[in-house]
CSV table of C-alpha atoms in Angstrom, one decimal:
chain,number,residue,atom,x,y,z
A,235,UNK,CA,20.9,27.2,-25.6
A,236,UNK,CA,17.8,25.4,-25.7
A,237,UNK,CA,17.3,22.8,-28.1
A,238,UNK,CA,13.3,22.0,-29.3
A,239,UNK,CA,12.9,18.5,-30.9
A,240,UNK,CA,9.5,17.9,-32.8
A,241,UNK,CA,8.5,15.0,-35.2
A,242,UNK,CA,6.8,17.4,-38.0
A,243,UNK,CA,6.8,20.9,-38.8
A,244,UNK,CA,3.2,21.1,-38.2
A,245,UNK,CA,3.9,20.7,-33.8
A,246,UNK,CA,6.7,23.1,-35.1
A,247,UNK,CA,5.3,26.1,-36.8
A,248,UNK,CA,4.2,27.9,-34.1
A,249,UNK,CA,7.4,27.9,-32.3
A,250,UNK,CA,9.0,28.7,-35.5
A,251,UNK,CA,6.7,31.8,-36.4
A,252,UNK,CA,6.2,32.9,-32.4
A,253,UNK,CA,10.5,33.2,-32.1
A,254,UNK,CA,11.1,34.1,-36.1
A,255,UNK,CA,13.6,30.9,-36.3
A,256,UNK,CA,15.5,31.0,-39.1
A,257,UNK,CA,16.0,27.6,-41.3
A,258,UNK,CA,20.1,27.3,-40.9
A,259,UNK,CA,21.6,26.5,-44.2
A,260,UNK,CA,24.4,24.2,-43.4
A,261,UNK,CA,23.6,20.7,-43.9
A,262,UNK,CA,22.3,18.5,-41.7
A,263,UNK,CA,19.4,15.2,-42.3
A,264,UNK,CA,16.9,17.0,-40.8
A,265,UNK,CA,15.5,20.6,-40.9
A,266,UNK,CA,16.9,23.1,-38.1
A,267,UNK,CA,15.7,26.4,-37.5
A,268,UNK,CA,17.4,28.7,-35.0
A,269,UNK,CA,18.3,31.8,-33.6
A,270,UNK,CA,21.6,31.9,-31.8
A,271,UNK,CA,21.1,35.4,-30.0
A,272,UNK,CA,18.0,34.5,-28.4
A,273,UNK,CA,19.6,30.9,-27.7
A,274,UNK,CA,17.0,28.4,-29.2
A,275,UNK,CA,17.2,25.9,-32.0
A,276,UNK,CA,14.1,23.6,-33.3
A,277,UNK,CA,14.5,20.4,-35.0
A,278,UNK,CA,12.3,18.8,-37.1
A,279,UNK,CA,13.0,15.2,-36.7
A,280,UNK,CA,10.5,13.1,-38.1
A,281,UNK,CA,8.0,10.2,-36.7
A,282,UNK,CA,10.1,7.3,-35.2
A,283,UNK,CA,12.3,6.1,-32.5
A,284,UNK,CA,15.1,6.1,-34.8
A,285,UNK,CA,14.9,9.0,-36.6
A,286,UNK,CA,14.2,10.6,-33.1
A,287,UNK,CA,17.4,9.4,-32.0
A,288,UNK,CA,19.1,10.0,-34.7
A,289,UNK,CA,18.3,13.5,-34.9
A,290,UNK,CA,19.3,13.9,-31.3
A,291,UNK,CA,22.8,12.3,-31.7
A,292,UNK,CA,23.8,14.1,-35.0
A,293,UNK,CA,22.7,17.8,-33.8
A,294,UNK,CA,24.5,17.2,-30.5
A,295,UNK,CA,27.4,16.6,-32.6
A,296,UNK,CA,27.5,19.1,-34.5
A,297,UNK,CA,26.3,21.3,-31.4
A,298,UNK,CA,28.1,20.2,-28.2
A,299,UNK,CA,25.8,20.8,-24.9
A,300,UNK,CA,27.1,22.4,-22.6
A,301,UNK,CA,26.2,22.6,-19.0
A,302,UNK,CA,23.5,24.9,-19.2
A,303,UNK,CA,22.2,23.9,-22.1
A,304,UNK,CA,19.2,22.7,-22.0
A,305,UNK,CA,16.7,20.0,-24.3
A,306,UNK,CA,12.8,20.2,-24.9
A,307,UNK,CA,10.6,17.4,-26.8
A,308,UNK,CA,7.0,19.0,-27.8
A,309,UNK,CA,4.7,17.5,-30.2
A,310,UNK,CA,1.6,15.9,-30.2
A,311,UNK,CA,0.4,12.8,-28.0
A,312,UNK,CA,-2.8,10.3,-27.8
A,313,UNK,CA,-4.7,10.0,-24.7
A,314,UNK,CA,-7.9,8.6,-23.6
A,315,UNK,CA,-11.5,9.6,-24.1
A,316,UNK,CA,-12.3,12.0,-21.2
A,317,UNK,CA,-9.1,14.3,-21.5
A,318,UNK,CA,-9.8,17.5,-23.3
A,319,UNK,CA,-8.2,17.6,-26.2
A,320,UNK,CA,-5.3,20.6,-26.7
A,321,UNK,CA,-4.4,20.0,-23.0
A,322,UNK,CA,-0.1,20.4,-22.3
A,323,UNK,CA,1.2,17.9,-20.3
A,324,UNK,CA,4.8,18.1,-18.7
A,325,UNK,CA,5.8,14.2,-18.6
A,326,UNK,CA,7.3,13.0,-15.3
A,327,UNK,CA,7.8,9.4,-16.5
A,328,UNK,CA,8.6,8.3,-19.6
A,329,UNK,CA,7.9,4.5,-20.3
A,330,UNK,CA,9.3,2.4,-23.7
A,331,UNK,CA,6.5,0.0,-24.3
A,332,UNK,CA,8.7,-2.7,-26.3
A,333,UNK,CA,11.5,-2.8,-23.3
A,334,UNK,CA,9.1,-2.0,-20.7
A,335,UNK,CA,11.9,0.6,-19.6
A,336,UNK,CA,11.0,3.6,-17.7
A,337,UNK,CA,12.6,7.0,-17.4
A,338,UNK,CA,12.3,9.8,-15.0
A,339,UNK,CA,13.7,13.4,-16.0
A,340,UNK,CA,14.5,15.5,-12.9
A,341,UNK,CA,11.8,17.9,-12.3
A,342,UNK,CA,13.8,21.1,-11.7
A,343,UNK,CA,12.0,24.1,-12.9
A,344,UNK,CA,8.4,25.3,-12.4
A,345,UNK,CA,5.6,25.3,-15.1
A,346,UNK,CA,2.1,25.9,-15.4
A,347,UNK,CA,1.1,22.4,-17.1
A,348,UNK,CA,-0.6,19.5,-15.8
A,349,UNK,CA,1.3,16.3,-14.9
A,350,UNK,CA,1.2,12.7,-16.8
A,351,UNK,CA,2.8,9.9,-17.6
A,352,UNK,CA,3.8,9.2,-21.4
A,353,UNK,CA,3.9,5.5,-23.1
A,354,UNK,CA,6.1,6.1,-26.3
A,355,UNK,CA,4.5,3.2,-28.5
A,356,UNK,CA,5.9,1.8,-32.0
A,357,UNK,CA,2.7,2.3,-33.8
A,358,UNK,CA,-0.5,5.1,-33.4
A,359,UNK,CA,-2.7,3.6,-30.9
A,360,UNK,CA,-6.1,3.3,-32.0
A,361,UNK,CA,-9.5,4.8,-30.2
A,362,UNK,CA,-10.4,1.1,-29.3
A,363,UNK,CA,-6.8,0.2,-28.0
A,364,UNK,CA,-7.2,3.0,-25.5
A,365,UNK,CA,-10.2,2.0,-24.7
A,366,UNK,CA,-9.5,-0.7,-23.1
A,367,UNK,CA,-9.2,-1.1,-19.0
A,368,UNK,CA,-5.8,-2.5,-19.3
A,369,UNK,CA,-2.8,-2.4,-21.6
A,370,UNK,CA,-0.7,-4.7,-21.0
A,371,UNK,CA,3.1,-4.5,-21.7
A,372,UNK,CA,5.1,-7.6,-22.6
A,373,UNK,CA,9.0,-8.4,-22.9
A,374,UNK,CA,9.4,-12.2,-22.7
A,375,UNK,CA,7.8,-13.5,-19.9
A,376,UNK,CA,7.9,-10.4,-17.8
A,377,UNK,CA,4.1,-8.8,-18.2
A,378,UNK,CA,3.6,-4.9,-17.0
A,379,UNK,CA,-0.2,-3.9,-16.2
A,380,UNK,CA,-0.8,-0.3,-17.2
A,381,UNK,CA,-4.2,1.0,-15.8
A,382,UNK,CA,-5.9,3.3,-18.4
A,383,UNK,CA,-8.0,5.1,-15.8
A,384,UNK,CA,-4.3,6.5,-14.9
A,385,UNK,CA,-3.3,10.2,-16.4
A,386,UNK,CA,-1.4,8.7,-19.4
A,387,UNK,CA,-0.7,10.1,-23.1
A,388,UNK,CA,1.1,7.9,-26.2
A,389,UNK,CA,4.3,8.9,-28.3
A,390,UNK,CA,6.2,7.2,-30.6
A,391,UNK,CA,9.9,9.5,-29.8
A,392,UNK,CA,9.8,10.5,-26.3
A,393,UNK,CA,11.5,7.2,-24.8
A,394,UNK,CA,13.8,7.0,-27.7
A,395,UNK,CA,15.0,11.5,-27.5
A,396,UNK,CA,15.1,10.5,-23.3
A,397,UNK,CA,17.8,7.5,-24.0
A,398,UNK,CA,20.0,9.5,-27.0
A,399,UNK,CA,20.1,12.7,-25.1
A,400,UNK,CA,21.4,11.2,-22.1
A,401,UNK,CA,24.5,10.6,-24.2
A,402,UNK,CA,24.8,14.4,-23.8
A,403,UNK,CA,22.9,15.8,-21.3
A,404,UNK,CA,21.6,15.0,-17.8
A,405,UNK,CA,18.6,14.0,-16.7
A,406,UNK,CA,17.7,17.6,-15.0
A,407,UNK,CA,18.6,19.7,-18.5
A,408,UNK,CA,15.5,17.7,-20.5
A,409,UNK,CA,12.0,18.6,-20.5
A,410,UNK,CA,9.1,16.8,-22.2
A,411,UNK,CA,6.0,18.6,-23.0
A,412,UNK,CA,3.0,16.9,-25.1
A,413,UNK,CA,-0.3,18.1,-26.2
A,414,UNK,CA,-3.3,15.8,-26.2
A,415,UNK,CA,-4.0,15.9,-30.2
A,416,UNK,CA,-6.6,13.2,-30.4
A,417,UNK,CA,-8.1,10.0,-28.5
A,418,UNK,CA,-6.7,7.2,-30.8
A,419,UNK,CA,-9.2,8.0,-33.6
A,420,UNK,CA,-5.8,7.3,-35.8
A,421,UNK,CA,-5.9,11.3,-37.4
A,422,UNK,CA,-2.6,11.3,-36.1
A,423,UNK,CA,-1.6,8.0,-38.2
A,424,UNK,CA,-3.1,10.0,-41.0
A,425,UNK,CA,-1.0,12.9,-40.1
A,426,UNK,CA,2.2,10.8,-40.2
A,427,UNK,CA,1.4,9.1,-43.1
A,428,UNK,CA,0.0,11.4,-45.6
A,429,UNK,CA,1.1,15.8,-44.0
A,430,UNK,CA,4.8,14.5,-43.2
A,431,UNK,CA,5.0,13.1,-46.9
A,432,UNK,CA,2.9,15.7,-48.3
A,433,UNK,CA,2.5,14.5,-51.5
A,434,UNK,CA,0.2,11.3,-53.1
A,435,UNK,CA,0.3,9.9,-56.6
A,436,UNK,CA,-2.0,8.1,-58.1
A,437,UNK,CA,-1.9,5.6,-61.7
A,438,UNK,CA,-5.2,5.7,-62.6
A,439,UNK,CA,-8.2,8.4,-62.9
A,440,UNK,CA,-9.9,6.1,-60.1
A,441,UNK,CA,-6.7,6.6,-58.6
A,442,UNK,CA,-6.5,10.2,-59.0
A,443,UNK,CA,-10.3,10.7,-58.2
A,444,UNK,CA,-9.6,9.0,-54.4
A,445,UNK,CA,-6.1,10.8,-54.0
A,446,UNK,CA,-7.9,13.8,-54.4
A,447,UNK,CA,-10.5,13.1,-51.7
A,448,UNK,CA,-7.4,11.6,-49.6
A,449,UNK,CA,-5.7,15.5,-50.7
A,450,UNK,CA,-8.5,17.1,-49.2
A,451,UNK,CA,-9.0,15.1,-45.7
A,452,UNK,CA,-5.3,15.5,-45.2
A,453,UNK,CA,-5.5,18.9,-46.1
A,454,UNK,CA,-8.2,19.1,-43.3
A,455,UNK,CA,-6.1,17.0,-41.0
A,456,UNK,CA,-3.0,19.3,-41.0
A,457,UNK,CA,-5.5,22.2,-40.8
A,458,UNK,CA,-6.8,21.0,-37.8
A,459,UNK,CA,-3.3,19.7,-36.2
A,460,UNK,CA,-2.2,23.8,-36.7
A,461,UNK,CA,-5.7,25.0,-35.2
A,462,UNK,CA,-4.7,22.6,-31.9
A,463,UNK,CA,-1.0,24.0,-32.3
A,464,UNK,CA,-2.1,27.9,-32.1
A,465,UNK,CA,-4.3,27.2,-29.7
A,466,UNK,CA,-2.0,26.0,-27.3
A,467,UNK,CA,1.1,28.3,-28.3
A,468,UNK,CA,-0.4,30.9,-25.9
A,469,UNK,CA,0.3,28.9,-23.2
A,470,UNK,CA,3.9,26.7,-24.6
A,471,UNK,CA,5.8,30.3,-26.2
A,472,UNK,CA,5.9,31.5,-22.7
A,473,UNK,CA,7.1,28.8,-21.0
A,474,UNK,CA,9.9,28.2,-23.8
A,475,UNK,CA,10.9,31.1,-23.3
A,476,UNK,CA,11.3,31.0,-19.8
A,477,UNK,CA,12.8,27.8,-20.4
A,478,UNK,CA,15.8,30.3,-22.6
A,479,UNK,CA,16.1,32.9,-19.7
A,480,UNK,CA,16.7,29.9,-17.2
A,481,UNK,CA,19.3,28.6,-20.0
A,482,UNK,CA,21.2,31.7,-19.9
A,483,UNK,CA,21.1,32.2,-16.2
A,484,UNK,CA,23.0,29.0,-15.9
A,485,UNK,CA,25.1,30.1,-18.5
A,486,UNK,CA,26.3,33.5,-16.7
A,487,UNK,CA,26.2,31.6,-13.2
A,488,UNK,CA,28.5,28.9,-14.7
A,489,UNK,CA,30.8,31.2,-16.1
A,490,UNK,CA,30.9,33.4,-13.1
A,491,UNK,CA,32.1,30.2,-11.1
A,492,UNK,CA,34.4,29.3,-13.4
A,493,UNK,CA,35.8,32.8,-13.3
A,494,UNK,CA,36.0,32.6,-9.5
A,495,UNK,CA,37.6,29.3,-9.8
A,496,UNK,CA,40.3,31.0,-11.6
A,497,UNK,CA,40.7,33.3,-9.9
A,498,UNK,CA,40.7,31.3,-6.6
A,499,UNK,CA,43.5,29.1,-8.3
A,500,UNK,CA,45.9,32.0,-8.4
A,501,UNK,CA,45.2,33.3,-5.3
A,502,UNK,CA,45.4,29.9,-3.9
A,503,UNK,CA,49.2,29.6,-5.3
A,504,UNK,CA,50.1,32.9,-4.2
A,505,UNK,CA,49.3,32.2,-0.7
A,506,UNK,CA,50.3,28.5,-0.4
A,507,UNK,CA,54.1,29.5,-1.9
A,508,UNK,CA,53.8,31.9,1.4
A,509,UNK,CA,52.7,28.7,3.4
A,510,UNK,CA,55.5,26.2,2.0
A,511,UNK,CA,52.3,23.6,1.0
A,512,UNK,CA,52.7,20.4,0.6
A,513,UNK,CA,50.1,18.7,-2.2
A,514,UNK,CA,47.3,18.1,0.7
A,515,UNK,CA,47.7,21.4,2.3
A,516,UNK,CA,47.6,23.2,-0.8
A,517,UNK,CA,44.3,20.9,-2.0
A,518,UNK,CA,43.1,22.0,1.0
A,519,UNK,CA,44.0,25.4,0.8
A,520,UNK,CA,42.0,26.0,-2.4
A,521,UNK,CA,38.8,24.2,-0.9
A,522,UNK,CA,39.2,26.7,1.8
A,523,UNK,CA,40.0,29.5,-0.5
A,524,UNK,CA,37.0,28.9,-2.8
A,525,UNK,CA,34.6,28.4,0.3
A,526,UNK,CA,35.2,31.6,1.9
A,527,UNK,CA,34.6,33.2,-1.3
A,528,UNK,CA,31.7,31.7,-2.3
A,529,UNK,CA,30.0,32.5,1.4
A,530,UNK,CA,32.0,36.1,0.9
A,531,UNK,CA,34.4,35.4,4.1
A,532,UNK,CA,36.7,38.3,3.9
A,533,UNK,CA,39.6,36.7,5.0
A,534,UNK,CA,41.9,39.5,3.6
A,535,UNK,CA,41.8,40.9,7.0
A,536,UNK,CA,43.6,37.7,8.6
A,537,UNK,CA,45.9,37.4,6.0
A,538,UNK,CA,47.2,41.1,6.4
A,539,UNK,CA,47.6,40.6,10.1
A,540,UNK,CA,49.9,37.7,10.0
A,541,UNK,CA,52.1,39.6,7.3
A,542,UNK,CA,52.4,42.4,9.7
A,543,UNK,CA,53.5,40.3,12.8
A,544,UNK,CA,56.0,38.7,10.0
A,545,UNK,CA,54.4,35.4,10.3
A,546,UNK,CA,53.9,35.4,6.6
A,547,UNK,CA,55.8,34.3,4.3
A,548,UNK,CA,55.9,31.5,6.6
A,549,UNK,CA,60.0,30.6,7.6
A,550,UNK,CA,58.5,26.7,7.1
A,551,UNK,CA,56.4,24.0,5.9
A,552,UNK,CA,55.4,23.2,9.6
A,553,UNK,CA,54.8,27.0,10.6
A,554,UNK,CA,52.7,27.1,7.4
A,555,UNK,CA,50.6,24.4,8.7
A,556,UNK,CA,50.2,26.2,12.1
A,557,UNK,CA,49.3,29.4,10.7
A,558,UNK,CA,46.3,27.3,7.8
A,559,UNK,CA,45.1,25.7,11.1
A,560,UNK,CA,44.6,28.9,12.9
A,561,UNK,CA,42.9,30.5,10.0
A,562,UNK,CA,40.8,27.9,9.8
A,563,UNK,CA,39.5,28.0,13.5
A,564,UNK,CA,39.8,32.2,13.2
A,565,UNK,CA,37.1,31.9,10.2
């Protein structure tokens, strides 16, 4: 299963429409679309570390990871003035700017985006923040240059999904993908503040004369954060679902192993009753066992020989050992 995380339902939507999610109807704190048989599920988490987070930890409750599984933040980022906005970014480093904490997930699996760093922030960073030559991070007394003239986009949930997830998964199963949505001209703190909430009220008919306006740019706002959405879907959908066929790859290869592992247990039983095992030759026997059939060693052959010189069942614990030693150099 892969597992899409995304602060508002406008980053969503297209994901949503592209894979025809269905909105599940049990209840959880934050909106979940899915579809089981194609093996994705999209959150809706909502701006914030915390509601990030908590979004993480209380579907991955209710949804146990397993191996395979795998997790994917997309949304929206800042950058600076010179990259194009409605470029992807896959994020090789995650940074916290209040801890100064840094994060690396494990880059395992191709994909056709651009690299960058991403700085998850606790506000929207304005076009003259990110204009500066420096940014400097602080915690106490330690102080963390950060060149701007570096590849680098701005969260606010990245640093905060990276640090719940890995409660649950591992560093190799999570994939961060961001789309350059603006260069700090704050649309995106008008985004948060007025599309997530969707609704304004006012007191007074000068109050209701200025909401109105405010309706309208935000109307404009989201209607530009969907243009930048659809336009890049063409390239994301793709790749997400790439991301699912690699998800149930693992799944079949894990289950196929565990299979084998079963059945190598048994086997391994059989044939170490024949050898009179003691607890560290049978440990070793199943090491052995599993080996050869992993690298498809047909060992069968061996095994009948001995039985038809009558060396197996073995008539003791020390002609057992012989007999595991010999198969050993043999194979």
């Amino acid at each position: 299963m892969l597992t899409i995380y995304c602060a508002l339902f406008v980053e969503a939507q297209e994901i949503i429409k592209t894979f025809q999610l269905k909105k599940e109807t049990e209840k959880h704190h934050f909106q979940v679309f899915s579809d089981v048989g194609k093996g994705i599920r999209l959150v809706i988490t909502g701006v914030g570390a915390i509601a990030a987070a908590t979004a993480v930890a209380e579907i991955s409750t209710c949804y146990p990871p397993g191996k395979a599984d795998l997790l994917c933040n997309f949304g929206s980022s800042a950058a600076v003035e010179g990259i194009p906005i409605g470029t992807v970014y896959f994020c090789n480093k995650l940074t916290e700017e209040n801890t100064v904490r840094t994060f690396y997930p494990d880059l395992c699996y191709r994909h056709p985006f651009g690299e960058a760093e991403l700085v998850s922030c606790g506000h929207v960073r304005t076009a003259e923040q990110l204009a500066g030559e420096h940014v400097a991070l602080s915690v106490g007394e330690c102080v963390q240059s950060i060149d701007c003239a570096e590849l680098r986009l701005y969260d606010m949930e990245a640093a905060a999904i990276y640090q719940a997830a890995n409660f649950y998964y591992g560093p190799h199963q999570m994939i961060f993908l961001k789309v350059v949505t603006d260069h700090g001209c704050m649309e995106n703190s008008e985004i948060i503040e007025n599309v997530a909430k969707d609704t304004i009220v006012g007191e007074s008919a000068v109050d209701e004369k200025q909401n109105r306006r405010s309706s309208t740019h935000t109307v404009n706002l989201r209607e530009r954060m969907e243009m930048r959405m659809q336009n890049v879907a063409m390239s994301v959908c793709p790749y997400i679902e790439t991301l699912c066929e690699i998800s149930h790859a693992q799944e079949r290869e894990y289950q196929d192993q565990a299979l084998l592992r079963r059945n190598t247990e048994e086997e391994a039983e059989r044939f170490g009753n024949e050898l009179h095992c003691s607890a560290v030759m049978g440990g070793e026997l199943r090491q052995l066992l599993f080996y050869w059939r992993l690298t498809g060693t047909d060992y069968e052959i061996f095994l009948e020989d001995y039985r038809r010189q009558g060396r197996l069942p073995a008539k003791d614990k020390r002609e057992g050992k012989r007999i595991l030693d010999e198969l050993k150099a043999r194979l």
